[in-house]
Amino acid sequence: MVPSKANKDFLIAEAYAKVNLHLEVLGIRDDGYHELGMVMQSINLSDQLKMIKSEDNNITLKSNSSEISNGEDNLIIKAANLLRKNVGNTQLGVHIELKKNIPIGAGLAGGSADAAATLVGLNKLWKLNLEMVELEKLSKEIGSDIPFCISGGRQICFGRGEILEKLNFDQFDLGLVLVKDPSIQVSTPVAYRKYKEQYGHTYLEADKDFEMKRNILRLKNWSDKSLFDNRREIQNDLQKTVCPMAPEVEKSLKVLSGLPGSRLVSMSGSGPSCFALFKNYDDANNVLKEHVKDFERAGLSAWACSMKSNGVQLGNEFT
Ligand code: C5P
């Protein structure tokens, strides 16, 4: 539904997807969520949200995707409602148009990125002047990955994923080829539930053990050079559980491993999307172009991406 009275105030927010350069399940928390140790990385695959200030008090959403709901269960609407409630002004209105490019149910945090973009965008559009750290704090109420998607780049993420320690690098040169079988989605809650059934007996319990694992992650070198040259495996614990559930993951990893110049190969998040790292974007893009037929034959959608040093970006152009 288009708002009755939209004025000319609008902005565009770019919502970037992420991949996991590391995902380790440490244990289970009192709130039922898993205690994680992750390294997340923003990539230049993005959704675009156009936010048009509306003079009525409605929050409405329209999108180019038939796979997602435009209602109260969409994280975009949840984020807008949360922000409005938090500042105590339920009169604020907006109409949001979403151009969805990030595949859904893929382990790329597409929904979380959209919610992050909504918070950052509406903070500006509604002239709320909340600090980014306040938005991050607020956002974790509706999703564990949203705080990361707000500030993005490459960060170590602890807790449910919402406790962030930014890794500062000047260079984000690595490229990646990302693939996803369009015929399947993986439910994140199901992946975690099954992981717990299979590996719950290995979970750590003592705070000192959690902290030891966190320190191991902090001490590792997460620079591009180290990731590319050292040939250490990317750890994604959920891969062990999701692979047998979704044979498409095994297929994706096999295709990616066979690409010339590909280094580390892994599933992202709770899957089923998988990626291979390349020395830079051009290498990834050339390999993608040369192997289009292989991806088609395997029934995989494929993208060449670069890494981003930031999260949500505001602009004016809707491309
Ligand atoms: O926080 P978010 O809504 O993105 O999480 C989706 C689901 O994934 C949770 O309901 C939970 O089942 C699972 N999850 C978890 N531990 C985490 C993050 C997510 O068990 N740290």
Tab-separated table of C-alpha atoms and ligand atoms in Angstrom:
chain	number	residue	atom	x	y	z
A	1	MET	CA	0.000	0.000	0.000
A	2	VAL	CA	1.393	3.405	-0.966
A	3	PRO	CA	0.957	6.039	1.747
A	4	SER	CA	-1.707	8.627	1.051
A	5	LYS	CA	0.558	11.608	1.446
A	6	ALA	CA	4.233	11.005	0.705
A	7	ASN	CA	6.371	14.115	0.586
A	8	LYS	CA	9.653	14.497	-1.242
A	9	ASP	CA	11.848	13.514	1.715
A	10	PHE	CA	13.473	10.224	0.886
A	11	LEU	CA	16.768	8.409	1.039
A	12	ILE	CA	18.353	5.242	-0.272
A	13	ALA	CA	20.127	2.748	1.955
A	14	GLU	CA	22.419	0.028	0.663
A	15	ALA	CA	22.185	-3.145	2.786
A	16	TYR	CA	25.247	-5.398	2.414
A	17	ALA	CA	25.271	-9.170	2.797
A	18	LYS	CA	27.926	-10.943	4.886
A	19	VAL	CA	29.849	-14.173	4.787
A	20	ASN	CA	31.400	-15.993	7.747
A	21	LEU	CA	35.173	-16.296	7.655
A	22	HIS	CA	34.767	-18.287	10.870
A	23	LEU	CA	31.776	-19.718	12.759
A	24	GLU	CA	32.387	-21.661	15.929
A	25	VAL	CA	29.649	-22.870	18.245
A	26	LEU	CA	31.011	-22.649	21.788
A	27	GLY	CA	28.028	-23.585	23.908
A	28	ILE	CA	24.441	-22.830	24.828
A	29	ARG	CA	23.255	-19.782	26.751
A	30	ASP	CA	20.616	-19.381	29.432
A	31	ASP	CA	18.351	-17.651	26.871
A	32	GLY	CA	18.514	-20.750	24.618
A	33	TYR	CA	20.669	-19.070	21.968
A	34	HIS	CA	24.095	-20.413	21.122
A	35	GLU	CA	27.270	-18.779	22.380
A	36	LEU	CA	29.319	-18.152	19.244
A	37	GLY	CA	32.773	-17.118	18.124
A	38	MET	CA	32.597	-15.755	14.579
A	39	VAL	CA	34.382	-13.570	12.091
A	40	MET	CA	31.960	-11.892	9.745
A	41	GLN	CA	32.809	-10.028	6.567
A	42	SER	CA	30.588	-7.640	4.561
A	43	ILE	CA	30.510	-8.236	0.811
A	44	ASN	CA	29.290	-6.035	-2.028
A	45	LEU	CA	26.150	-8.054	-2.732
A	46	SER	CA	23.383	-5.765	-1.516
A	47	ASP	CA	19.693	-4.973	-1.264
A	48	GLN	CA	18.514	-1.408	-1.779
A	49	LEU	CA	15.878	0.260	0.342
A	50	LYS	CA	14.227	3.486	-0.716
A	51	MET	CA	12.632	5.180	2.297
A	52	ILE	CA	10.034	7.831	1.635
A	53	LYS	CA	8.928	9.876	4.608
A	54	SER	CA	5.165	9.807	4.896
A	55	GLU	CA	3.011	12.373	6.596
A	56	ASP	CA	0.611	9.808	7.988
A	57	ASN	CA	1.734	7.452	10.758
A	58	ASN	CA	1.881	4.320	8.594
A	59	ILE	CA	4.889	2.073	8.088
A	60	THR	CA	4.486	0.295	4.762
A	61	LEU	CA	6.670	-1.939	2.617
A	62	LYS	CA	6.669	-2.928	-1.032
A	63	SER	CA	9.287	-5.213	-2.580
A	64	ASN	CA	10.294	-6.751	-5.888
A	65	SER	CA	10.357	-10.224	-4.307
A	66	SER	CA	7.404	-12.572	-4.117
A	67	GLU	CA	9.301	-14.760	-1.622
A	68	ILE	CA	9.060	-12.386	1.331
A	69	SER	CA	6.213	-10.960	3.325
A	70	ASN	CA	5.549	-7.226	3.355
A	71	GLY	CA	3.828	-7.494	6.731
A	72	GLU	CA	4.620	-7.225	10.436
A	73	ASP	CA	6.806	-10.354	10.339
A	74	ASN	CA	9.301	-8.727	7.955
A	75	LEU	CA	12.412	-7.553	9.805
A	76	ILE	CA	12.189	-4.193	7.995
A	77	ILE	CA	8.776	-3.469	9.525
A	78	LYS	CA	9.959	-4.820	12.889
A	79	ALA	CA	12.990	-2.498	12.789
A	80	ALA	CA	10.916	0.569	11.866
A	81	ASN	CA	8.373	-0.155	14.618
A	82	LEU	CA	11.137	-0.752	17.156
A	83	LEU	CA	12.843	2.536	16.346
A	84	ARG	CA	9.592	4.503	16.487
A	85	LYS	CA	8.674	2.927	19.805
A	86	ASN	CA	12.140	3.549	21.219
A	87	VAL	CA	11.983	7.286	20.536
A	88	GLY	CA	8.412	7.403	21.804
A	89	ASN	CA	6.881	8.845	18.642
A	90	THR	CA	4.409	6.492	17.008
A	91	GLN	CA	3.329	9.271	14.654
A	92	LEU	CA	6.420	8.823	12.455
A	93	GLY	CA	5.603	7.285	9.088
A	94	VAL	CA	7.518	5.843	6.160
A	95	HIS	CA	6.962	3.952	2.960
A	96	ILE	CA	9.821	1.592	2.095
A	97	GLU	CA	10.536	0.120	-1.327
A	98	LEU	CA	12.886	-2.862	-1.203
A	99	LYS	CA	14.910	-4.092	-4.140
A	100	LYS	CA	15.934	-7.595	-3.084
A	101	ASN	CA	19.139	-8.978	-4.567
A	102	ILE	CA	20.522	-10.992	-1.643
A	103	PRO	CA	19.145	-14.531	-1.807
A	104	ILE	CA	16.763	-15.454	0.999
A	105	GLY	CA	17.451	-18.229	3.531
A	106	ALA	CA	21.033	-18.369	2.288
A	107	GLY	CA	23.215	-17.717	5.350
A	108	LEU	CA	24.113	-14.259	4.021
A	109	ALA	CA	22.146	-12.210	6.596
A	110	GLY	CA	19.955	-10.614	3.921
A	111	GLY	CA	17.043	-9.988	6.317
A	112	SER	CA	19.385	-8.663	9.010
A	113	ALA	CA	21.092	-6.362	6.505
A	114	ASP	CA	17.687	-4.954	5.499
A	115	ALA	CA	16.786	-4.333	9.154
A	116	ALA	CA	20.164	-2.648	9.720
A	117	ALA	CA	19.599	-0.405	6.690
A	118	THR	CA	16.120	0.455	7.966
A	119	LEU	CA	17.475	1.562	11.350
A	120	VAL	CA	20.337	3.605	9.922
A	121	GLY	CA	18.140	5.109	7.189
A	122	LEU	CA	15.185	6.027	9.393
A	123	ASN	CA	17.487	7.479	12.046
A	124	LYS	CA	18.478	10.000	9.362
A	125	LEU	CA	15.123	10.390	7.589
A	126	TRP	CA	13.239	10.944	10.835
A	127	LYS	CA	16.079	13.145	12.185
A	128	LEU	CA	16.448	11.121	15.395
A	129	ASN	CA	20.213	11.618	15.824
A	130	LEU	CA	20.789	8.335	17.639
A	131	GLU	CA	24.434	7.208	17.823
A	132	MET	CA	25.368	4.079	15.841
A	133	VAL	CA	26.129	2.259	19.092
A	134	GLU	CA	22.585	2.986	20.261
A	135	LEU	CA	21.198	1.564	17.028
A	136	GLU	CA	23.368	-1.523	17.443
A	137	LYS	CA	22.161	-1.995	20.998
A	138	LEU	CA	18.535	-1.611	19.978
A	139	SER	CA	18.847	-3.843	16.918
A	140	LYS	CA	19.899	-6.962	18.827
A	141	GLU	CA	16.347	-7.161	20.219
A	142	ILE	CA	15.127	-8.291	16.802
A	143	GLY	CA	18.088	-10.268	15.413
A	144	SER	CA	21.551	-11.442	16.405
A	145	ASP	CA	23.300	-10.440	13.146
A	146	ILE	CA	21.802	-6.940	12.825
A	147	PRO	CA	24.406	-5.109	14.974
A	148	PHE	CA	27.155	-6.457	12.713
A	149	CYS	CA	25.268	-5.475	9.545
A	150	ILE	CA	24.993	-1.858	10.784
A	151	SER	CA	28.732	-1.221	11.021
A	152	GLY	CA	29.961	-4.139	8.861
A	153	GLY	CA	33.464	-4.586	7.495
A	154	ARG	CA	35.343	-7.469	9.088
A	155	GLN	CA	34.590	-8.018	12.754
A	156	ILE	CA	34.932	-10.683	15.405
A	157	CYS	CA	31.473	-11.404	16.815
A	158	PHE	CA	30.822	-13.053	20.172
A	159	GLY	CA	27.776	-13.760	22.320
A	160	ARG	CA	24.757	-14.456	20.088
A	161	GLY	CA	26.744	-12.659	17.380
A	162	GLU	CA	25.932	-9.188	18.668
A	163	ILE	CA	29.101	-8.472	20.703
A	164	LEU	CA	31.427	-6.891	18.167
A	165	GLU	CA	35.163	-6.376	18.055
A	166	LYS	CA	36.115	-4.530	14.896
A	167	LEU	CA	39.192	-5.693	12.993
A	168	ASN	CA	40.890	-2.759	11.387
A	169	PHE	CA	42.586	-3.263	8.049
A	170	ASP	CA	43.418	-0.795	5.331
A	171	GLN	CA	43.057	-3.354	2.605
A	172	PHE	CA	40.132	-5.527	1.713
A	173	ASP	CA	41.506	-6.864	-1.559
A	174	LEU	CA	40.210	-10.415	-1.497
A	175	GLY	CA	37.540	-11.399	-3.962
A	176	LEU	CA	35.093	-14.205	-3.683
A	177	VAL	CA	32.891	-16.373	-5.795
A	178	LEU	CA	29.625	-17.021	-4.035
A	179	VAL	CA	27.192	-19.736	-5.069
A	180	LYS	CA	23.743	-20.811	-3.997
A	181	ASP	CA	21.369	-23.445	-5.242
A	182	PRO	CA	18.188	-21.428	-5.834
A	183	SER	CA	15.990	-24.459	-5.159
A	184	ILE	CA	16.757	-24.634	-1.428
A	185	GLN	CA	16.767	-22.473	1.678
A	186	VAL	CA	18.043	-23.459	5.121
A	187	SER	CA	16.180	-22.408	8.237
A	188	THR	CA	18.650	-20.990	10.763
A	189	PRO	CA	16.714	-22.222	13.843
A	190	VAL	CA	16.549	-25.732	12.349
A	191	ALA	CA	20.312	-25.732	11.635
A	192	TYR	CA	21.112	-24.714	15.221
A	193	ARG	CA	18.597	-27.168	16.702
A	194	LYS	CA	20.056	-30.069	14.731
A	195	TYR	CA	23.600	-28.987	15.591
A	196	LYS	CA	22.675	-29.061	19.263
A	197	GLU	CA	21.170	-32.558	18.919
A	198	GLN	CA	24.365	-33.825	17.288
A	199	TYR	CA	27.082	-31.879	19.103
A	200	GLY	CA	25.446	-30.611	22.305
A	201	HIS	CA	27.577	-33.063	24.308
A	202	THR	CA	30.724	-31.164	23.187
A	203	TYR	CA	29.528	-27.717	24.342
A	204	LEU	CA	31.744	-25.774	26.720
A	205	GLU	CA	30.228	-24.655	30.001
A	206	ALA	CA	32.763	-22.727	32.059
A	207	ASP	CA	33.202	-18.991	31.459
A	208	LYS	CA	36.972	-19.420	31.460
A	209	ASP	CA	36.700	-21.929	28.597
A	210	PHE	CA	34.572	-19.512	26.552
A	211	GLU	CA	37.099	-16.761	27.194
A	212	MET	CA	39.988	-19.009	26.182
A	213	LYS	CA	38.285	-19.716	22.833
A	214	ARG	CA	37.613	-15.986	22.353
A	215	ASN	CA	41.266	-15.199	22.983
A	216	ILE	CA	42.363	-17.759	20.406
A	217	LEU	CA	40.198	-15.948	17.839
A	218	ARG	CA	41.470	-12.516	18.907
A	219	LEU	CA	45.089	-13.626	18.528
A	220	LYS	CA	44.692	-14.988	14.996
A	221	ASN	CA	45.724	-12.799	12.118
A	222	TRP	CA	42.574	-12.045	10.100
A	223	SER	CA	44.219	-9.825	7.477
A	224	ASP	CA	43.660	-10.561	3.795
A	225	LYS	CA	47.265	-11.654	3.388
A	226	SER	CA	47.107	-14.116	6.238
A	227	LEU	CA	43.806	-15.557	5.075
A	228	PHE	CA	45.080	-16.015	1.559
A	229	ASP	CA	48.653	-17.127	2.120
A	230	ASN	CA	48.394	-19.374	5.127
A	231	ARG	CA	45.969	-21.869	3.634
A	232	ARG	CA	44.288	-22.533	6.942
A	233	GLU	CA	40.813	-23.971	6.704
A	234	ILE	CA	37.782	-21.796	7.284
A	235	GLN	CA	35.908	-23.271	10.233
A	236	ASN	CA	32.132	-23.270	10.042
A	237	ASP	CA	30.784	-25.706	12.626
A	238	LEU	CA	27.273	-25.609	11.172
A	239	GLN	CA	28.604	-27.038	7.898
A	240	LYS	CA	28.951	-30.455	9.586
A	241	THR	CA	25.233	-30.475	10.307
A	242	VAL	CA	23.897	-28.720	7.216
A	243	CYS	CA	25.890	-30.751	4.658
A	244	PRO	CA	24.024	-34.017	5.295
A	245	MET	CA	20.686	-32.129	5.432
A	246	ALA	CA	21.312	-30.328	2.148
A	247	PRO	CA	23.377	-32.218	-0.459
A	248	GLU	CA	23.430	-28.965	-2.470
A	249	VAL	CA	26.074	-27.707	-0.024
A	250	GLU	CA	28.449	-30.570	-0.804
A	251	LYS	CA	27.851	-29.985	-4.509
A	252	SER	CA	28.565	-26.249	-4.130
A	253	LEU	CA	31.785	-26.858	-2.200
A	254	LYS	CA	32.952	-29.344	-4.823
A	255	VAL	CA	32.350	-26.945	-7.703
A	256	LEU	CA	34.097	-24.094	-5.842
A	257	SER	CA	37.102	-26.254	-4.886
A	258	GLY	CA	37.603	-27.136	-8.556
A	259	LEU	CA	37.929	-23.490	-9.671
A	260	PRO	CA	41.483	-22.495	-10.634
A	261	GLY	CA	43.009	-20.065	-8.124
A	262	SER	CA	40.381	-20.673	-5.458
A	263	ARG	CA	41.806	-20.850	-1.949
A	264	LEU	CA	39.628	-21.285	1.068
A	265	VAL	CA	36.191	-22.734	0.461
A	266	SER	CA	33.383	-22.703	2.992
A	267	MET	CA	29.668	-22.543	3.657
A	268	SER	CA	28.434	-19.172	4.962
A	269	GLY	CA	26.427	-18.945	8.199
A	270	SER	CA	23.762	-21.644	8.386
A	271	GLY	CA	23.981	-22.096	4.598
A	272	PRO	CA	23.285	-23.193	1.992
A	273	SER	CA	25.337	-20.504	0.222
A	274	CYS	CA	29.057	-21.270	-0.128
A	275	PHE	CA	32.014	-19.205	-1.217
A	276	ALA	CA	35.605	-19.496	-2.382
A	277	LEU	CA	38.220	-16.819	-1.712
A	278	PHE	CA	40.380	-15.382	-4.487
A	279	LYS	CA	43.381	-13.059	-4.416
A	280	ASN	CA	41.246	-10.151	-5.630
A	281	TYR	CA	37.911	-9.274	-7.229
A	282	ASP	CA	39.256	-9.411	-10.813
A	283	ASP	CA	40.483	-12.984	-10.351
A	284	ALA	CA	37.110	-13.991	-8.890
A	285	ASN	CA	35.214	-12.270	-11.691
A	286	ASN	CA	37.356	-13.812	-14.448
A	287	VAL	CA	36.937	-17.292	-12.999
A	288	LEU	CA	33.187	-16.727	-12.708
A	289	LYS	CA	32.938	-15.692	-16.358
A	290	GLU	CA	35.072	-18.612	-17.547
A	291	HIS	CA	33.009	-21.136	-15.595
A	292	VAL	CA	29.482	-19.885	-16.180
A	293	LYS	CA	28.583	-23.176	-17.865
A	294	ASP	CA	29.851	-25.243	-14.906
A	295	PHE	CA	27.636	-23.283	-12.499
A	296	GLU	CA	24.671	-23.651	-14.846
A	297	ARG	CA	25.234	-27.393	-15.179
A	298	ALA	CA	25.359	-27.724	-11.385
A	299	GLY	CA	22.173	-25.638	-11.070
A	300	LEU	CA	23.895	-22.939	-9.042
A	301	SER	CA	23.408	-19.176	-9.060
A	302	ALA	CA	26.826	-17.531	-8.849
A	303	TRP	CA	28.212	-14.071	-8.072
A	304	ALA	CA	31.691	-12.535	-8.032
A	305	CYS	CA	31.986	-10.199	-5.043
A	306	SER	CA	34.469	-7.943	-3.359
A	307	MET	CA	34.818	-7.372	0.362
A	308	LYS	CA	33.561	-4.177	1.975
A	309	SER	CA	35.095	-2.256	4.855
A	310	ASN	CA	31.715	-0.901	5.969
A	311	GLY	CA	28.121	-1.810	6.646
A	312	VAL	CA	25.013	0.191	5.712
A	313	GLN	CA	25.656	3.004	3.256
A	314	LEU	CA	23.267	5.904	2.687
A	315	GLY	CA	22.932	7.601	-0.687
A	316	ASN	CA	20.449	9.039	-3.129
A	317	GLU	CA	20.572	6.927	-6.244
A	318	PHE	CA	18.148	4.039	-6.720
A	319	THR	CA	19.807	1.948	-9.453
B	1	C5P	O1	18.748	-13.920	16.291
B	1	C5P	P1	18.129	-14.510	15.076
B	1	C5P	O2	16.661	-14.229	14.999
B	1	C5P	O3	18.814	-14.149	13.807
B	1	C5P	O4	18.294	-16.076	15.248
B	1	C5P	C1	17.519	-16.987	14.506
B	1	C5P	C2	17.512	-18.310	15.220
B	1	C5P	O5	18.801	-18.930	15.109
B	1	C5P	C3	17.245	-18.250	16.704
B	1	C5P	O6	15.871	-18.289	16.950
B	1	C5P	C4	17.948	-19.482	17.203
B	1	C5P	O7	17.162	-20.625	16.982
B	1	C5P	C5	19.160	-19.592	16.301
B	1	C5P	N1	20.353	-18.942	16.877
B	1	C5P	C6	21.014	-19.534	17.926
B	1	C5P	N2	22.118	-18.932	18.461
B	1	C5P	C7	22.567	-17.769	17.976
B	1	C5P	C8	21.916	-17.143	16.889
B	1	C5P	C9	20.807	-17.764	16.374
B	1	C5P	O8	20.629	-20.610	18.406
B	1	C5P	N3	23.646	-17.207	18.497
